[in-house]
Short mmCIF file of C-alpha atoms and ligand atoms in Angstrom, two decimals:
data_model
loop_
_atom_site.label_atom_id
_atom_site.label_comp_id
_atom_site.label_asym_id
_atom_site.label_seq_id
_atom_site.Cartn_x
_atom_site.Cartn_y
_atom_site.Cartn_z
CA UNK A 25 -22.87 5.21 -5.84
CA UNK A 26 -23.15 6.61 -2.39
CA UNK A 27 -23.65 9.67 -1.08
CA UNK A 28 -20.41 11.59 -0.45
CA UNK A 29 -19.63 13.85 2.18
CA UNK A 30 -18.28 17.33 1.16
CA UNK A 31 -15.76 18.18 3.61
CA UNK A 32 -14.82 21.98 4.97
CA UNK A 33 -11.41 22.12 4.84
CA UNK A 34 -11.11 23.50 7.83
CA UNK A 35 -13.03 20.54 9.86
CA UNK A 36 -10.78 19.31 12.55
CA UNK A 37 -10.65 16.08 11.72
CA UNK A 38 -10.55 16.99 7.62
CA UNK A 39 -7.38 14.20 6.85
CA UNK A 40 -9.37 11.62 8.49
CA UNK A 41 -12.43 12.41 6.84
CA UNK A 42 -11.01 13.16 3.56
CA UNK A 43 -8.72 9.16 4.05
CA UNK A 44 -12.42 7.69 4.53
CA UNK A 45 -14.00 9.07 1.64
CA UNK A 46 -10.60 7.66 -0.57
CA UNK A 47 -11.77 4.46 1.27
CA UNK A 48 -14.99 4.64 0.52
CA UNK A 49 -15.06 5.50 -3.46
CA UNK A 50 -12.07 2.72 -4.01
CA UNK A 51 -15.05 0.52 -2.91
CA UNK A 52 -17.40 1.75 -4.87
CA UNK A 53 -14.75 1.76 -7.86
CA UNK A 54 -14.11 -2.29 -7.27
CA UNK A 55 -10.59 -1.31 -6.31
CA UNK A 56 -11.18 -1.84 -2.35
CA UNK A 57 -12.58 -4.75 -0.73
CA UNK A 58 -15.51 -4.31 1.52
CA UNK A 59 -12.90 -5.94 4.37
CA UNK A 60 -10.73 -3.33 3.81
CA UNK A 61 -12.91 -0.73 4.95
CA UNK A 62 -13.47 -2.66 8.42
CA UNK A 63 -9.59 -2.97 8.20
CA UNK A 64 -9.25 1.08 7.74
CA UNK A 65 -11.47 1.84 10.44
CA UNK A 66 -8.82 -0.33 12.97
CA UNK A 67 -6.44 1.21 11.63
CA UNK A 68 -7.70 4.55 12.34
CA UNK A 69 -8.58 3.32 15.78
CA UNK A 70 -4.75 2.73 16.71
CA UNK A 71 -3.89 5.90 14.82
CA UNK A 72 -5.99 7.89 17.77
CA UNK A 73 -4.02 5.99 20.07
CA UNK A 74 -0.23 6.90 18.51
CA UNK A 75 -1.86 10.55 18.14
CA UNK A 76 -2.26 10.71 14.46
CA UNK A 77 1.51 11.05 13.53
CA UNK A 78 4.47 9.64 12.55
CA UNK A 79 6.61 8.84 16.32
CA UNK A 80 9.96 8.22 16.91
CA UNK A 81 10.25 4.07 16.86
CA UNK A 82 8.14 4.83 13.29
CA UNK A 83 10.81 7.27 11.81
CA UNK A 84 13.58 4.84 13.06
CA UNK A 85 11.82 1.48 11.90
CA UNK A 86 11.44 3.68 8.44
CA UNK A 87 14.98 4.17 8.15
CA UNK A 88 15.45 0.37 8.98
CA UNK A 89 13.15 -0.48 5.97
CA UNK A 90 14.87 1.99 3.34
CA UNK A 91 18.65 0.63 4.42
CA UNK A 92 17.32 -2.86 3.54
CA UNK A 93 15.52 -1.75 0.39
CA UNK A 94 18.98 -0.04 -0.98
CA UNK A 95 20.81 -3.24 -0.15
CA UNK A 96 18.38 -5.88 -1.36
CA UNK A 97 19.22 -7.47 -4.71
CA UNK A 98 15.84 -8.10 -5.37
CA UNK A 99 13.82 -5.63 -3.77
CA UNK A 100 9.34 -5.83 -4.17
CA UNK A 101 6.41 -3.99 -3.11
CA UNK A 102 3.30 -5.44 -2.69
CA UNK A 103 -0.11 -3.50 -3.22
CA UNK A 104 -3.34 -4.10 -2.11
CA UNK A 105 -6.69 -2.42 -2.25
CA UNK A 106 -6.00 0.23 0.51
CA UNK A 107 -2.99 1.14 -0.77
CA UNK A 108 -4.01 1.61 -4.27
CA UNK A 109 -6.87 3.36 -2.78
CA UNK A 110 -4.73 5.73 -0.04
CA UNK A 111 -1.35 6.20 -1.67
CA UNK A 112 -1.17 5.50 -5.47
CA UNK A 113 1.13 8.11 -6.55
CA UNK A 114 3.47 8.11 -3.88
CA UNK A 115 3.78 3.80 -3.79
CA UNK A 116 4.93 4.41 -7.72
CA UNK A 117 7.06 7.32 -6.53
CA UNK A 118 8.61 5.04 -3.81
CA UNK A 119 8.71 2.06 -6.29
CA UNK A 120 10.72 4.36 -9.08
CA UNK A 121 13.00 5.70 -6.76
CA UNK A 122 14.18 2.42 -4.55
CA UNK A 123 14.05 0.44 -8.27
CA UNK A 124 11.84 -1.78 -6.73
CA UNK A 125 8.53 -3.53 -8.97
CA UNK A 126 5.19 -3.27 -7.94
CA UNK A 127 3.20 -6.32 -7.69
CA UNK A 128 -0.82 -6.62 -7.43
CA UNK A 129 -0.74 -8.81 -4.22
CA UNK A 130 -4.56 -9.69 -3.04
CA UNK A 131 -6.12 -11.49 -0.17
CA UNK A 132 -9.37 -10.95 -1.89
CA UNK A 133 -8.53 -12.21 -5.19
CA UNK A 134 -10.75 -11.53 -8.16
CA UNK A 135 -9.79 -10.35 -11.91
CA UNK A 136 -11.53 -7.39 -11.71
CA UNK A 137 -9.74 -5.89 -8.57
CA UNK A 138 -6.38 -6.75 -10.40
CA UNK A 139 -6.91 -4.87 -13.11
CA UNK A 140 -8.67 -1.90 -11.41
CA UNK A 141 -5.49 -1.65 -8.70
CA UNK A 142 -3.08 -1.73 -12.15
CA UNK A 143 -4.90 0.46 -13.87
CA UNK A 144 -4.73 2.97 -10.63
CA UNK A 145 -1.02 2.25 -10.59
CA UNK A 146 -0.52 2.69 -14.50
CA UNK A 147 -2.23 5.95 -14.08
CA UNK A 148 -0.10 7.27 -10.97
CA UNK A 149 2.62 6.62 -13.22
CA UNK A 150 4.25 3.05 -13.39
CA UNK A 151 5.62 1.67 -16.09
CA UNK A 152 4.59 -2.27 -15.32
CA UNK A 153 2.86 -3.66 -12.38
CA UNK A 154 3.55 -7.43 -11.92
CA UNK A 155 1.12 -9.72 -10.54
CA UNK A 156 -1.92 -9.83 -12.53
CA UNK A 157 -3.46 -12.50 -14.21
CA UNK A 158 -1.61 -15.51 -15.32
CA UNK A 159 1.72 -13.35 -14.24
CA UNK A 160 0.70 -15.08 -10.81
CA UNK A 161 1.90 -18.37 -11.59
CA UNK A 162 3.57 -19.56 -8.67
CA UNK A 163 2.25 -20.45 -5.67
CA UNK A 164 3.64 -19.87 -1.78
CA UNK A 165 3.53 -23.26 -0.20
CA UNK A 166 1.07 -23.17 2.97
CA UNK A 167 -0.98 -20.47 2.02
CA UNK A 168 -4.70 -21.18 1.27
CA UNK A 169 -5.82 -17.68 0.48
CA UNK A 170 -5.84 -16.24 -2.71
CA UNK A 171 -2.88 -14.29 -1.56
CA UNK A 172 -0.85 -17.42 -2.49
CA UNK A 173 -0.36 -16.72 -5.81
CA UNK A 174 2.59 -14.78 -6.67
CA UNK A 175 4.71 -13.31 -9.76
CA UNK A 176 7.69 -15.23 -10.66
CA UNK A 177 9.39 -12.47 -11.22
CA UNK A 178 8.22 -10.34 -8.43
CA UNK A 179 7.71 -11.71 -4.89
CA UNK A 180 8.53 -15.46 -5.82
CA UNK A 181 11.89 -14.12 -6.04
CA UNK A 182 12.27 -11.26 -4.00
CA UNK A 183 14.62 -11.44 -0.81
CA UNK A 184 13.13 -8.46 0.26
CA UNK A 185 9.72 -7.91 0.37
CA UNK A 186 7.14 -4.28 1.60
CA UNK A 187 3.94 -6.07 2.40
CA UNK A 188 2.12 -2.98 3.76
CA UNK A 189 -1.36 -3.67 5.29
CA UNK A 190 -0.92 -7.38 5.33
CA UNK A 191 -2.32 -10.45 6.96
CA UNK A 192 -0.53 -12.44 9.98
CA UNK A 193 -0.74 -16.16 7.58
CA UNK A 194 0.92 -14.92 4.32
CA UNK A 195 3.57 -12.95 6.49
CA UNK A 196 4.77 -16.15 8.34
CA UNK A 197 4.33 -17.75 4.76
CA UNK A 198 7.07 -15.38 3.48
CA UNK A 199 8.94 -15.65 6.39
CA UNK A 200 9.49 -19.74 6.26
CA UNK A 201 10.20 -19.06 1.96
CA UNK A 202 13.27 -16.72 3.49
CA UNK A 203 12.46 -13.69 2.49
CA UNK A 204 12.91 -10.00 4.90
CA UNK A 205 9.38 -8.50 5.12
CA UNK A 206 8.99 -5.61 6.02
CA UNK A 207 5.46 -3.89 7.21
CA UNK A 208 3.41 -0.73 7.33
CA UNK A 209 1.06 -1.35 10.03
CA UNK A 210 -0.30 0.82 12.72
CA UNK A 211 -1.56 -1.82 14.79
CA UNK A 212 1.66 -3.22 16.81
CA UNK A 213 -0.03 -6.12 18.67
CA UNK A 214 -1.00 -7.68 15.00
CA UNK A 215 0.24 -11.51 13.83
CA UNK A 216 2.48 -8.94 11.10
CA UNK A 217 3.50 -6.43 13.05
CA UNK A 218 4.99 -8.94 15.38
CA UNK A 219 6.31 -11.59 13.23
CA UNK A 220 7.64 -8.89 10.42
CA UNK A 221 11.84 -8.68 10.44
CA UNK A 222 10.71 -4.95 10.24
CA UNK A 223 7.49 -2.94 11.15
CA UNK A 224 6.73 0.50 10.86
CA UNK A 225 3.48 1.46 13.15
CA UNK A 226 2.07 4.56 11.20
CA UNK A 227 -0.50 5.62 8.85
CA UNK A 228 0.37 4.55 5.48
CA UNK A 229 -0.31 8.17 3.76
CA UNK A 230 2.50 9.22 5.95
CA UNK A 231 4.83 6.58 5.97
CA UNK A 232 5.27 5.68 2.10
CA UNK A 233 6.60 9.84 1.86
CA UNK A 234 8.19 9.20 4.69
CA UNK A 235 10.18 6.55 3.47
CA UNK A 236 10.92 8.57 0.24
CA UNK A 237 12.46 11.42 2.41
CA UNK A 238 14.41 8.80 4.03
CA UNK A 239 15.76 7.46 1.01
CA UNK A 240 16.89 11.16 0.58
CA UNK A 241 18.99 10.79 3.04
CA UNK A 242 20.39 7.34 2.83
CA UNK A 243 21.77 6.89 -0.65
CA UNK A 244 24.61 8.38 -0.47
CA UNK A 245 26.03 6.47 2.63
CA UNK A 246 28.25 2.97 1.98
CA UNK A 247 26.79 -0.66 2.27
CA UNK A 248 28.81 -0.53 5.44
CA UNK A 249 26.88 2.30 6.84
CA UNK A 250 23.28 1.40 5.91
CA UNK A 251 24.80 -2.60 7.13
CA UNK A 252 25.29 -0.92 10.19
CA UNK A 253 21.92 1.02 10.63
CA UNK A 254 20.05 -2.50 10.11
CA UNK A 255 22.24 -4.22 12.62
CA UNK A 256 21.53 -1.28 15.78
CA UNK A 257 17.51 -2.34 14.44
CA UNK A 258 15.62 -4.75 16.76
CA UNK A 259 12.02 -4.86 15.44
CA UNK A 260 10.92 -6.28 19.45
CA UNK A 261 12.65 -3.74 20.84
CA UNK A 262 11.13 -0.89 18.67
CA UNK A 263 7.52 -2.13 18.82
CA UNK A 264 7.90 -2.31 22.74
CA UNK A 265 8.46 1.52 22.16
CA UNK A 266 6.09 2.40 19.99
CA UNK A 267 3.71 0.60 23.64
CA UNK A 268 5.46 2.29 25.93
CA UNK A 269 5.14 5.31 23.72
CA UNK A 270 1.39 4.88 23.59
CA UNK A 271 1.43 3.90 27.27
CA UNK A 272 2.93 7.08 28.63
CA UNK A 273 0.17 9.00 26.10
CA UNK A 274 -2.52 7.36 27.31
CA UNK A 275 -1.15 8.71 31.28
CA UNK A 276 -0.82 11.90 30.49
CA UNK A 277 -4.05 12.15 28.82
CA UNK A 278 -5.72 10.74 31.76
CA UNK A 279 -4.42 12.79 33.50
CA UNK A 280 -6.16 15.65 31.93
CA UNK A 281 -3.73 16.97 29.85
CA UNK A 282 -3.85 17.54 26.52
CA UNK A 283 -1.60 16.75 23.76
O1 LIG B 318 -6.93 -5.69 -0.85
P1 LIG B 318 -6.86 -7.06 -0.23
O2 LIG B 318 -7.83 -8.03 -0.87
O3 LIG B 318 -5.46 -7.65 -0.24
O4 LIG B 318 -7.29 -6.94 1.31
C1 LIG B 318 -6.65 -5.99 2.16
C2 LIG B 318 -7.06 -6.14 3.65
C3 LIG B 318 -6.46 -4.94 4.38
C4 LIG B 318 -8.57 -6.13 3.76
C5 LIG B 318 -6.49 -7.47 4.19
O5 LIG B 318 -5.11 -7.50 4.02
C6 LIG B 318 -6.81 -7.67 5.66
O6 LIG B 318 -7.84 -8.24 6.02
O7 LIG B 318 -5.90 -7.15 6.50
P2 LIG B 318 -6.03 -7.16 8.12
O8 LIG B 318 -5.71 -8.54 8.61
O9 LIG B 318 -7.29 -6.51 8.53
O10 LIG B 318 -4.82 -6.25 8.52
C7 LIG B 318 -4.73 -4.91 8.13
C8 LIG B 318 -3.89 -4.17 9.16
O11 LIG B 318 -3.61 -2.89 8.63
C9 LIG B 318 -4.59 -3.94 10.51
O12 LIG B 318 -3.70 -4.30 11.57
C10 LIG B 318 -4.87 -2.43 10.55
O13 LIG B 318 -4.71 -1.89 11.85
C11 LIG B 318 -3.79 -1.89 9.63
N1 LIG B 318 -4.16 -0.64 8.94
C12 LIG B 318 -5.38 -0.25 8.51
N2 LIG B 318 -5.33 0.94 7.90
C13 LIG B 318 -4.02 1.32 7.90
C14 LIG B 318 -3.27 0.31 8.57
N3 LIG B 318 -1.95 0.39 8.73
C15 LIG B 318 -1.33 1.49 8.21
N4 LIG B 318 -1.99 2.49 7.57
C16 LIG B 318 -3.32 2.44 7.39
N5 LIG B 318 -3.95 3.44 6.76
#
């Protein structure tokens, strides 16, 4: 075990430091691989750049996501080390309310981080977690990472698919199998973010409740009205925002100002 920080709540930067140490004892737990901390630390990289919350493309590409969730027939999420590690309770919370299964989904594949991400899930709440084991019987075609091995009854036959934190291979991968992925990922120039039918550029801990608040507001419209939501939704178009968006931040800062 490492030693671990004790942060004063009221440090400025307490919700970053407080996200790290998560990071840091999932790794220590077997739960996160060592990657994922490098992949954390980009991610908190771009999050400097958006300003640390969740901006307008992100609510709209959010809303996107949870219309297509409520109209999928076969809706999954995948989870992966940081997730388990950064949002446990609220990916079950999501996962209960949109009826959609959870499924252990690793690039890193090894027994023993299946069964430590399950047993975080089983103990934020969930009922099953799909995935793990010999439950990964079928393969994606293409894919030579670990990640190819997928649930038969979970993303294998899926048409919609949240693949938060995911790489740019096994997106395209789901992509050419048909499925609509959508992504959590705060980095909007990555392989996902751009080849994702939807992307949501924001920090995970605040876009899973996000999501959950939208879904709040979206189930009671008609399949016509959450049709029509997806259709005004042009994931190019909204990641050119969420540039611009960090374009214009990055001016005014220089500038002097301060946001
Ligand atoms: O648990 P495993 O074995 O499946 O491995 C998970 C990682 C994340 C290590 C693996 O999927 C990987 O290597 O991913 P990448 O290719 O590094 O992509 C991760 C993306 O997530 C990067 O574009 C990061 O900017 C982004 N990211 C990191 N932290 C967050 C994030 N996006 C949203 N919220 C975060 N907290």
């Amino acid at each position: 075990m490492g030693i671990h920080l004790k942060i004063p709540r009221n440090h400025v930067r307490a919700h970053s430091l407080k996200k790290r140490e998560a990071v840091i004892r999932a790794e220590e737990k077997g739960i996160l691989a060592k990657a994922g901390l490098i992949a954390h630390g980009r991610g908190e990289a771009f999050d400097y750049l958006i300003g640390e919350t969740s901006i307008p493309p992100a609510i709209f590409a959010t809303k996107a996501a949870v219309a297509s969730l409520i109209l999928a027939a076969h809706p999954v999420i995948s989870v992966n080390g940081n997730v388990a590690a950064l949002v446990p309770r609220e990916i079950v919370r999501l996962s209960k309310v949109l009826n959609a299964p959870l499924e252990v989904n690793l690039f890193f594949r090894t027994r023993r981080r299946e069964e430590a991400i399950k047993s975080v899930l089983l103990k934020a709440g969930a009922k099953e977690v799909l995935g793990v084991g010999r439950d990964a019987s079928a393969t994606i075609p293409e894919l030579f990472s670990e990640r190819r091995r997928v649930d038969p009854r979970g993303i294998y036959s899926a048409d919609v698919v949240l693949v938060p934190l995911e790489d740019g291979d096994r997106t395209m991968a789901l992509k050419r199998l048909g499925k609509f992925v959508i992504t959590i990922d705060l980095n909007p120039l990555s392989r996902t973010a751009q080849s994702a039918d939807i992307t949501i550029v924001d920090d995970i801990v605040r876009a899973v409740p996000n999501m959950i608040e939208a879904y709040k507001e979206l189930k009671d419209l008609s399949r016509e009205e959450l049709a029509s939501l997806l259709t005004r939704f042009d994931n190019r178009k909204n990641l050119s925002e969420v540039i611009l968006y960090i374009r214009d931040r990055l001016k005014i800062l220089s500038e002097g100002e301060h946001l």
